[in-house]
Coordinates of N, CA and C in Angstrom, one line a residue:
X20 N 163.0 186.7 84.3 CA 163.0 186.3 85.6 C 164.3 186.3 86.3
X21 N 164.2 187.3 87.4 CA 165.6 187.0 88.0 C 166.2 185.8 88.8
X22 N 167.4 185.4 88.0 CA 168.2 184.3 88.5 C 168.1 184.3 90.2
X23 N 167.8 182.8 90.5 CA 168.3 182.8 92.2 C 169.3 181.4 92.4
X24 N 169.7 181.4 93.5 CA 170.2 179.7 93.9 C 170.1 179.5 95.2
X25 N 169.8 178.2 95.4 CA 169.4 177.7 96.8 C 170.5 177.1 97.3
X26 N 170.1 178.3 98.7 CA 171.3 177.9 99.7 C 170.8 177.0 100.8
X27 N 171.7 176.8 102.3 CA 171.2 176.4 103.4 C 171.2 177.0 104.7
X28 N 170.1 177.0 105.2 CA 169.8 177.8 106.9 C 170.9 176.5 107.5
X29 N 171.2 177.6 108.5 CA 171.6 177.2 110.2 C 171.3 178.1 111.3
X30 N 171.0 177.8 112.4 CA 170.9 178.8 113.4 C 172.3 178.6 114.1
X31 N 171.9 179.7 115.4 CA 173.4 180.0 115.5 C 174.1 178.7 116.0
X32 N 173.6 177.7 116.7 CA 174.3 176.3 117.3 C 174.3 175.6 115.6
X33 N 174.5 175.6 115.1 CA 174.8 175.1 113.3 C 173.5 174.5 113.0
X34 N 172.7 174.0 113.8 CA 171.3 173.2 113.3 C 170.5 173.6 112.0
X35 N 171.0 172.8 110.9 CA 170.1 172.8 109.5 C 168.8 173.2 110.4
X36 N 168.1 174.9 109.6 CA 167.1 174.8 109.6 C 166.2 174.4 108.2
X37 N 166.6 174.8 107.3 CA 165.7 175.1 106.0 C 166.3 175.3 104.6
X38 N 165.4 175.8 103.5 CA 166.7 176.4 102.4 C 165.9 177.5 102.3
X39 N 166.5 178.6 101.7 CA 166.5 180.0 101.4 C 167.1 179.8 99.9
X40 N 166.8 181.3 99.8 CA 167.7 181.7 98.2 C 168.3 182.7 98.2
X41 N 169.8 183.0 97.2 CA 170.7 183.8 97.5 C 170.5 184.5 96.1
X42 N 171.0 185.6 96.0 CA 170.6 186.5 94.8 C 171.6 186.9 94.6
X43 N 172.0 186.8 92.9 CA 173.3 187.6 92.1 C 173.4 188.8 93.4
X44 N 175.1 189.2 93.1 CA 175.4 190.3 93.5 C 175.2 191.3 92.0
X45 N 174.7 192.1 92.3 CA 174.6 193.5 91.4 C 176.2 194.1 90.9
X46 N 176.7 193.6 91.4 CA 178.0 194.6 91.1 C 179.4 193.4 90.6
X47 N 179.1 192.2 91.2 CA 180.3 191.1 90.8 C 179.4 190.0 90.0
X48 N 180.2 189.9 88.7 CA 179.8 188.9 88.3 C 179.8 187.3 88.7
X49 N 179.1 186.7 89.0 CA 179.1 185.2 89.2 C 179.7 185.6 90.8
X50 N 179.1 186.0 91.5 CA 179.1 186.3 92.8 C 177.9 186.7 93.3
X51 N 177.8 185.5 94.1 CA 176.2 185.1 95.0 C 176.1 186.1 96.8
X52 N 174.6 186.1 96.5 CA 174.7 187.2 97.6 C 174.2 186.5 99.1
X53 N 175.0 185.4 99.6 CA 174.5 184.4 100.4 C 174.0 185.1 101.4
X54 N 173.1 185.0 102.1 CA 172.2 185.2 103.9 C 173.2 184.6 104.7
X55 N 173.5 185.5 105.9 CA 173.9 185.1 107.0 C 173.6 183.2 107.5
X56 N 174.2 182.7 108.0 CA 173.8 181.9 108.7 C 173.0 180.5 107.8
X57 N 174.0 180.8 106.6 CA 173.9 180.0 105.1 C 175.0 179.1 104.6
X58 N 174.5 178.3 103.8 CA 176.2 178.0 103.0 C 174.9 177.3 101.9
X59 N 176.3 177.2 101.0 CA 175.6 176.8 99.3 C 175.8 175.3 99.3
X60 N 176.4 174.8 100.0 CA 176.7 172.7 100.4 C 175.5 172.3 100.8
X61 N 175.0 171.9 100.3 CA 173.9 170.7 100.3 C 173.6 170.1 101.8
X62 N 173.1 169.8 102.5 CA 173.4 169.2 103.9 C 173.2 167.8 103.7
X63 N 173.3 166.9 104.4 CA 173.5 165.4 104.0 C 172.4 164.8 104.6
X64 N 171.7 163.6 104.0 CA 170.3 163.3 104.5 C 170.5 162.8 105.8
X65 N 169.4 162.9 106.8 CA 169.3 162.7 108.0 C 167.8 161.4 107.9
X66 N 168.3 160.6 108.7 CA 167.2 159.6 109.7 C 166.8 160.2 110.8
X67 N 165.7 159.5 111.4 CA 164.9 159.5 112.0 C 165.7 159.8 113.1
X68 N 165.7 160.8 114.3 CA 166.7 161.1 115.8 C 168.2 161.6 115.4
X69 N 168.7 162.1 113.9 CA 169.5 162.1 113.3 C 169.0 164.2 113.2
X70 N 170.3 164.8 112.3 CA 169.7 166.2 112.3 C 171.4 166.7 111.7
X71 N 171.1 167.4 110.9 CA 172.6 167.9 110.3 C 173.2 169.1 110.9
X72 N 174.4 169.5 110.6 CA 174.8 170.4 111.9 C 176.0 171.1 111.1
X73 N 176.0 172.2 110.8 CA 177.1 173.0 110.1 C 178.3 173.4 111.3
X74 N 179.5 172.9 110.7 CA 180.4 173.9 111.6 C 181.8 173.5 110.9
X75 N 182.6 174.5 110.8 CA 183.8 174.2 110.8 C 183.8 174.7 108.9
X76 N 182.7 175.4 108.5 CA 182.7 175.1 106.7 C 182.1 173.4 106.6
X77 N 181.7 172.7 107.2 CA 180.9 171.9 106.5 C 180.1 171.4 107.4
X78 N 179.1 170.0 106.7 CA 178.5 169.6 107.3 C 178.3 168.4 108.2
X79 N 177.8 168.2 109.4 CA 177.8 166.3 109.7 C 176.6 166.3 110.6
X80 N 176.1 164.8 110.7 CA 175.2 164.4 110.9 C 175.6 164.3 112.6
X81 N 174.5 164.6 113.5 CA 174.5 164.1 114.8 C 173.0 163.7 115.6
X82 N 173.2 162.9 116.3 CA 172.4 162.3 117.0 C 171.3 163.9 117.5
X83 N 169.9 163.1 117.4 CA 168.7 164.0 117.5 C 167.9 163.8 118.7
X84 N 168.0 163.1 119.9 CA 166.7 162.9 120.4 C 166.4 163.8 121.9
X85 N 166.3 165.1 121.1 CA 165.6 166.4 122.2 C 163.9 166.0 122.2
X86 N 163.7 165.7 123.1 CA 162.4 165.9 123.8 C 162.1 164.3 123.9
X87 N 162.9 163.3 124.1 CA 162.6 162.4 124.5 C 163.0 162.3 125.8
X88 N 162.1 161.2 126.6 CA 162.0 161.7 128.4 C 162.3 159.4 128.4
X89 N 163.2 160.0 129.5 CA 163.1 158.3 129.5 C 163.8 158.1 131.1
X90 N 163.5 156.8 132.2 CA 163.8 156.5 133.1 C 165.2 155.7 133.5
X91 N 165.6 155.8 134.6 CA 167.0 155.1 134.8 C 166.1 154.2 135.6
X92 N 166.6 152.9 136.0 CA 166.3 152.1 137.1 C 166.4 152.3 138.7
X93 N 167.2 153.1 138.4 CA 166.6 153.8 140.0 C 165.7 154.8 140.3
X94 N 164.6 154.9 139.1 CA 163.4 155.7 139.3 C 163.6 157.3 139.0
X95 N 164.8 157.5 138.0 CA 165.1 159.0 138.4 C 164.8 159.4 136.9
X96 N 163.8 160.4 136.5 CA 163.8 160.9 135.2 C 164.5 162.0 134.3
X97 N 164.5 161.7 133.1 CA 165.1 162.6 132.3 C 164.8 162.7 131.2
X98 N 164.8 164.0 130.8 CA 164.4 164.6 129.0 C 165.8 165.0 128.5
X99 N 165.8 164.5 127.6 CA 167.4 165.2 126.7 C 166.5 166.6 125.7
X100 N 167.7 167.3 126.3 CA 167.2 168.7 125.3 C 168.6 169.5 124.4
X101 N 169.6 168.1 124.3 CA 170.2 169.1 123.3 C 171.1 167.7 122.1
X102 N 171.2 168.2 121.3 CA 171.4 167.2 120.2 C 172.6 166.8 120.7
X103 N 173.0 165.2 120.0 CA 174.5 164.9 120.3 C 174.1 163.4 121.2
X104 N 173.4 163.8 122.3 CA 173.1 163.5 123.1 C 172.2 161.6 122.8
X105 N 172.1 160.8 123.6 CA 171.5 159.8 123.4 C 170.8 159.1 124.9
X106 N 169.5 158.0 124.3 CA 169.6 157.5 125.5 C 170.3 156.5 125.8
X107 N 170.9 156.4 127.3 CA 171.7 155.5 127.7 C 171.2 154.1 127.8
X108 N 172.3 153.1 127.5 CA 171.9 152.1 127.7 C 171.1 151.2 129.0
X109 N 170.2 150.6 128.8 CA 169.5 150.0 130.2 C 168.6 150.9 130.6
X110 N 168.2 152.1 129.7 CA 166.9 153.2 129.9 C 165.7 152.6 129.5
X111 N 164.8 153.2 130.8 CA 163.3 153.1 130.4 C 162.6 153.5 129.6
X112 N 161.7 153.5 128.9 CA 160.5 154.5 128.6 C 159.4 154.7 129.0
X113 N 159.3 154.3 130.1 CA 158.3 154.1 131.5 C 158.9 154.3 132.8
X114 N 158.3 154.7 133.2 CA 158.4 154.9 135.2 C 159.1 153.5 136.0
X115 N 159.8 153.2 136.0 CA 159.8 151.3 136.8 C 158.9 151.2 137.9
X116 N 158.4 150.1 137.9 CA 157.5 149.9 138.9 C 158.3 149.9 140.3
X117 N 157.6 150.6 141.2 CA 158.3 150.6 142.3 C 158.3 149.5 143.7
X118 N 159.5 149.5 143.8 CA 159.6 148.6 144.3 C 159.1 148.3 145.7
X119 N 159.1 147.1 146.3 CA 157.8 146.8 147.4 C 158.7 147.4 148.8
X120 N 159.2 147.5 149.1 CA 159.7 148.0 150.0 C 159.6 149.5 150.2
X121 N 159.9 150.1 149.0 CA 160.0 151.5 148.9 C 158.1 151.8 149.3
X122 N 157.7 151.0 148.6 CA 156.1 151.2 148.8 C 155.3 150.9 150.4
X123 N 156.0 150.5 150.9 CA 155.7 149.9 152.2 C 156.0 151.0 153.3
X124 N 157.0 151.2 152.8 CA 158.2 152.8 153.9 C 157.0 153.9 153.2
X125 N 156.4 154.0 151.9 CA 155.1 155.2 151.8 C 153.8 154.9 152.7
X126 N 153.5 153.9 152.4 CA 152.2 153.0 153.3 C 152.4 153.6 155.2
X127 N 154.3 153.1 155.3 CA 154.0 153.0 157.1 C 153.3 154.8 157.1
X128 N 154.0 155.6 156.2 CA 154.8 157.2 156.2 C 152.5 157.6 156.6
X129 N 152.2 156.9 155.5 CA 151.0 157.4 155.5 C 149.9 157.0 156.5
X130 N 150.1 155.8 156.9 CA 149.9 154.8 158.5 C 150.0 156.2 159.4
X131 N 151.3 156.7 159.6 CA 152.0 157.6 161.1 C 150.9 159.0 160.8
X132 N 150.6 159.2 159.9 CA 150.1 160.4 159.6 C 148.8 160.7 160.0
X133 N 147.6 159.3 159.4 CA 146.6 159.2 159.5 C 146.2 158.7 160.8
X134 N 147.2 157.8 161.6 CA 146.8 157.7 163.3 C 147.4 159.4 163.8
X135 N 148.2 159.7 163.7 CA 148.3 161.1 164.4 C 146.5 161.8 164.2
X136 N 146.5 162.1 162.8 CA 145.1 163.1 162.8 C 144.0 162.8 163.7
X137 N 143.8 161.2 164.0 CA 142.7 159.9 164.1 C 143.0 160.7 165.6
X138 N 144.4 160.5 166.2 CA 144.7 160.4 167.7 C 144.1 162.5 168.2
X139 N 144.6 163.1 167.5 CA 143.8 164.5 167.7 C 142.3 164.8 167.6
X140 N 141.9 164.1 167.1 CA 140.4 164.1 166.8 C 139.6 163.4 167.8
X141 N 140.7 162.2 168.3 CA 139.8 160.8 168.9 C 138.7 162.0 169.9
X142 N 137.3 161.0 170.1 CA 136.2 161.1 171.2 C 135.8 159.9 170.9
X143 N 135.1 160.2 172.2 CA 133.8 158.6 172.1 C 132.6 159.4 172.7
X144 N 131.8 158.5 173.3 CA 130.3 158.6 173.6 C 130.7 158.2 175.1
X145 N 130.7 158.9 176.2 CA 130.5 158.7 177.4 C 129.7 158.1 178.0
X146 N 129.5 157.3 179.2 CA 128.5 156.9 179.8 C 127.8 158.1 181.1
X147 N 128.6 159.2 180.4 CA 127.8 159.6 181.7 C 126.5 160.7 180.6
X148 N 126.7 160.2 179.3 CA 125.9 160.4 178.4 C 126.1 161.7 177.3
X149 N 127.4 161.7 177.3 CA 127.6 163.2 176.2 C 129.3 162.5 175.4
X150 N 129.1 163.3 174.5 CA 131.0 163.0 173.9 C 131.7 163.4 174.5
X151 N 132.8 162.6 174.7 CA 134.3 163.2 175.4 C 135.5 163.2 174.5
X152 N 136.5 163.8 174.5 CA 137.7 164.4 174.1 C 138.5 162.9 174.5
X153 N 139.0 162.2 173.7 CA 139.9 160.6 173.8 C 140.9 160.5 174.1
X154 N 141.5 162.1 173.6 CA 143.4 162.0 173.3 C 144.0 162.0 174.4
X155 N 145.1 162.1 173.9 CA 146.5 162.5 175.2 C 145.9 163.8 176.0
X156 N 145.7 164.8 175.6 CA 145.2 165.7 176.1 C 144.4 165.7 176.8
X157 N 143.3 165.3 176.4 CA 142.5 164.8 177.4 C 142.4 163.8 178.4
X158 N 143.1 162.7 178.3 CA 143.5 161.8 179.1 C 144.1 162.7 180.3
X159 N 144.9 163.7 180.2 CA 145.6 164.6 181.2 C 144.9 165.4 181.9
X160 N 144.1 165.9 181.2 CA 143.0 167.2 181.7 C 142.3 166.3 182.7
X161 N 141.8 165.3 182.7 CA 140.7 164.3 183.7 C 141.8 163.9 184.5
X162 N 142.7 163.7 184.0 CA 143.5 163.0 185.4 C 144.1 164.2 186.2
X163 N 144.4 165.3 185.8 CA 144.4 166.9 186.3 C 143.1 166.7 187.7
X164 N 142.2 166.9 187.0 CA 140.9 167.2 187.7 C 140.3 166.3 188.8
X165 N 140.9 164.8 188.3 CA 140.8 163.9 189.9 C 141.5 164.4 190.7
X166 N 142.7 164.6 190.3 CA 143.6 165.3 191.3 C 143.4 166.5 192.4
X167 N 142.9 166.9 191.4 CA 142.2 168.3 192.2 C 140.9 168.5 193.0
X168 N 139.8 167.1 192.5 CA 138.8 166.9 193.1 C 139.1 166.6 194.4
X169 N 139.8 165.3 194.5 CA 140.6 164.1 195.6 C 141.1 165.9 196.6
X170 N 141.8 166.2 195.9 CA 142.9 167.1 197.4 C 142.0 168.2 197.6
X171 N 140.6 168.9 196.8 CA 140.0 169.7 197.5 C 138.7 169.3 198.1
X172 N 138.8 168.5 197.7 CA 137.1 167.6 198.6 C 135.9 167.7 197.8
X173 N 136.4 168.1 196.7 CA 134.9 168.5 195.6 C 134.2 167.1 195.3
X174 N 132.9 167.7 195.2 CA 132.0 166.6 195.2 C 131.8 166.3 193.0
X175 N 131.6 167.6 193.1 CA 131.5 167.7 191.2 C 132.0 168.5 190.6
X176 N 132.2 168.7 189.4 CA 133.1 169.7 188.9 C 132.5 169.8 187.3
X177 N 132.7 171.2 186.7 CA 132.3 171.5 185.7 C 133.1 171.3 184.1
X178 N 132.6 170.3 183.9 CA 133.5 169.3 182.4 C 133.1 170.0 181.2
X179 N 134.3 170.2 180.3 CA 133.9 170.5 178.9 C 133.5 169.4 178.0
X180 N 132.7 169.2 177.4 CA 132.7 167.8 176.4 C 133.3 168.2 175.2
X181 N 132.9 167.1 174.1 CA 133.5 167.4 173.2 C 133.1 168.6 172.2
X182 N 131.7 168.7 172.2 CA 131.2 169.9 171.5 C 131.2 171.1 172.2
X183 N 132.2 170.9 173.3 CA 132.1 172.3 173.8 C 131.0 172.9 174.6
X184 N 130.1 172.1 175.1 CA 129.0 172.2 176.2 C 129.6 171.7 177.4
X185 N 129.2 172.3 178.4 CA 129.6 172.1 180.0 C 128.5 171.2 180.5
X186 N 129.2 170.6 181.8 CA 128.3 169.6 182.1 C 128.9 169.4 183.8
X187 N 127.9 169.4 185.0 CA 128.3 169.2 186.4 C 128.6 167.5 186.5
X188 N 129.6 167.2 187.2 CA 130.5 165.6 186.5 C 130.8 165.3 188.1
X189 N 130.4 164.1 188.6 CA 130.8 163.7 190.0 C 132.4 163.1 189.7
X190 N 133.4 163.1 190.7 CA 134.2 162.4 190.9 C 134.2 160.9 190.4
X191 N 133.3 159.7 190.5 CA 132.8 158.9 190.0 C 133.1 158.8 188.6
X192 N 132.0 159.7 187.8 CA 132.2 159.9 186.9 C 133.2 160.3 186.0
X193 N 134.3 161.1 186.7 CA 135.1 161.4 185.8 C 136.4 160.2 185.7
X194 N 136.1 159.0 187.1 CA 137.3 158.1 187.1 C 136.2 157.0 186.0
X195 N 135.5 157.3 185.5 CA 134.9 156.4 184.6 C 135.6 157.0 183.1
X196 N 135.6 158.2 183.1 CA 135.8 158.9 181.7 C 136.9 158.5 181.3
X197 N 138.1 158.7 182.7 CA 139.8 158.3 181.9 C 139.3 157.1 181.9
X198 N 138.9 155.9 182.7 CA 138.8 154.6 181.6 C 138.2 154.5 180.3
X199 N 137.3 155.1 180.3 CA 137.0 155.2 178.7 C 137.9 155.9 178.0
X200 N 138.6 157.0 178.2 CA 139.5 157.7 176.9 C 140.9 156.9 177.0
X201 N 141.1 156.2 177.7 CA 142.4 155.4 178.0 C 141.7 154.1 177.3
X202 N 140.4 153.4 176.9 CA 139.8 152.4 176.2 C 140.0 153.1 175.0
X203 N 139.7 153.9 174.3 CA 139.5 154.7 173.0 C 140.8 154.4 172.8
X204 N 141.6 155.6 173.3 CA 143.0 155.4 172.6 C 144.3 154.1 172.6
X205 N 143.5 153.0 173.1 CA 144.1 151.9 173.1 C 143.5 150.9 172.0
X206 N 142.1 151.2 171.9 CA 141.6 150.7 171.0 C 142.0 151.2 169.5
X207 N 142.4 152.7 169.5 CA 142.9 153.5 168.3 C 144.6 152.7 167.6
X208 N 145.4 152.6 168.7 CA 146.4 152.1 168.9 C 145.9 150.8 168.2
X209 N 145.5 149.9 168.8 CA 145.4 148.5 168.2 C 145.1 148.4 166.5
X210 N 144.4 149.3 166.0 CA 143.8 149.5 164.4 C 145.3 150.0 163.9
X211 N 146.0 150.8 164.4 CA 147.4 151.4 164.0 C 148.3 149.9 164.0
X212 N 148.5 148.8 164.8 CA 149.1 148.2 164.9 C 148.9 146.8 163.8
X213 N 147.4 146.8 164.1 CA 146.9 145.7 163.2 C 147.2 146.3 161.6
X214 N 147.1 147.7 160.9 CA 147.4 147.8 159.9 C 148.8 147.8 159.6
X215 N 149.4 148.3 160.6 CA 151.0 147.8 160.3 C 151.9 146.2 159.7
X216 N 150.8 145.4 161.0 CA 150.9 144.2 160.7 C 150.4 143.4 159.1
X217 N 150.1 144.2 158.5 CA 148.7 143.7 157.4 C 149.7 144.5 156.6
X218 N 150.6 145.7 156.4 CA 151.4 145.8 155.8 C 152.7 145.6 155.7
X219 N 153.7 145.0 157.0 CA 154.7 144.3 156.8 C 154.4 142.6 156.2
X220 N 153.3 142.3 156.3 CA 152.5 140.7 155.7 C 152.5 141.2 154.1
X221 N 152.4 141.8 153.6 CA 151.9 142.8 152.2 C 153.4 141.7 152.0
X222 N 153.1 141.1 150.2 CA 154.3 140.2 149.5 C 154.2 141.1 148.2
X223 N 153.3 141.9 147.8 CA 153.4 142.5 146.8 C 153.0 144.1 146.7
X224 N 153.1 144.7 145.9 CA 153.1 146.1 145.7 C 151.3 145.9 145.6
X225 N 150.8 145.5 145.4 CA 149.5 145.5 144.6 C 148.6 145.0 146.2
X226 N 149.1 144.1 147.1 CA 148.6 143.6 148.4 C 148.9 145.2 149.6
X227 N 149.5 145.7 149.5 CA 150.3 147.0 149.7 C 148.9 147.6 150.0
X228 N 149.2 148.2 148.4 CA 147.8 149.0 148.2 C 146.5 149.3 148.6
X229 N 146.4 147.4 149.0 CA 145.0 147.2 149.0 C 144.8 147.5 150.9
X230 N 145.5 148.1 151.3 CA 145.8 147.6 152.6 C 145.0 149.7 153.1
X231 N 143.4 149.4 153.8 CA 142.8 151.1 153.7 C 143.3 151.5 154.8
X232 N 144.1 152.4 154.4 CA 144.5 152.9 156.1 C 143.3 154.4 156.5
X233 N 142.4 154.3 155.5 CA 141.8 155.7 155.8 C 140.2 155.1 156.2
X234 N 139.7 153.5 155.9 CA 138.6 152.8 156.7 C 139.4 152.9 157.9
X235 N 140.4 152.1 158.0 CA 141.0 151.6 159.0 C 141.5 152.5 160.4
X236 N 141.8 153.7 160.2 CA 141.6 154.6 160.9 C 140.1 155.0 161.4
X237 N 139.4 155.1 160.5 CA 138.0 155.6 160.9 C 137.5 154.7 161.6
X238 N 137.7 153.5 161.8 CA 136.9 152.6 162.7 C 136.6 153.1 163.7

């Protein structure tokens, strides 16, 4: 059986990988035919986040913990991915819960969003018996159109509704409509205000939460 002796792997950053075996040299007596990226030194035992490390002709122990992910208190994350390395003191292992304030400035952020969409969408149910257009936009377009009734003498005028069907619309009628779309989006306003209020009241992250701004819009 041909003689062998066990050596030790490193890759190229010195990290103990393994052992291997080195074989007589054929031509020198008592001369071993070591692998690259070897040595015949024993490596020294390693613990747990620990890992042995060749350099310099020998060996030492250094800190292990690549692929652990851990949190600072100001909510910012990190994975260590190279040996040596440790987690710092006062680190998480969890997300910190966020704080109530920060969660409130998400709530208004999501508040401003969902009344904008609410405010481009608004209609109601007209009394002159069809849906009308609620918004700013509309609010303009009817008060356009009085304007133009009033200085050209028109008796009625041809209205778009909301679904996009036309409709012959007295003067009358249309100073009824801006009160209604000026009622809608005041009414819209008030649900925007009242949720705000119900979230600067919010004492905890968890009251926050509970606070629908996506019922609460839809009203």
């Amino acid at each position: 059986m041909k003689a062998t002796r066990t050596v030790y792997e490193y890759d190229e950053a010195g990290l103990y990988t393994g052992e291997t075996t080195a074989e007589p040299s054929p031509r020198e007596k008592d001369v071993w035919l070591i692998p690259a990226n070897a040595t015949e030194l024993e490596p020294p035992v390693t613990g747990e986040h620990e890992c042995a490390v060749f350099r310099n002709g020998r060996w030492s122990v250094r800190y292990d913990y690549r692929g652990t992910t851990y949190w600072l208190p100001d909510g910012t994350e990190h994975t260590i991915t190279e040996t040596g390395m440790i987690v710092p003191e006062g680190a998480l292992t969890e997300p910190p819960a966020p704080q109530l304030e920060t969660v409130k400035a998400g709530k208004l952020a999501e508040l401003d969003a969902a009344f904008a969409s609410a405010s481009e969408q608004a209609h109601c149910l007209s009394s002159a018996g069809f849906e009308i257009n609620a918004n700013e936009t509309a609010d303009r377009n009817v008060a356009n159109l009085i304007v133009s009734m009033e200085a050209k003498g028109q008796e009625t005028v041809s209205f778009r509704a909301f679904d996009n069907t036309f409709h012959e619309v007295t003067f009358t009628q249309l100073k009824t409509m801006q009160l209604e779309i000026i009622g809608c989006m005041q009414a819209l306003y008030a649900r925007k205000w009242a949720l705000r209020d119900a979230i600067a009241a919010a004492r905890s992250v968890k009251e926050v939460d509970a606070v629908d701004i996506a019922s609460g819009m839809a009203a």
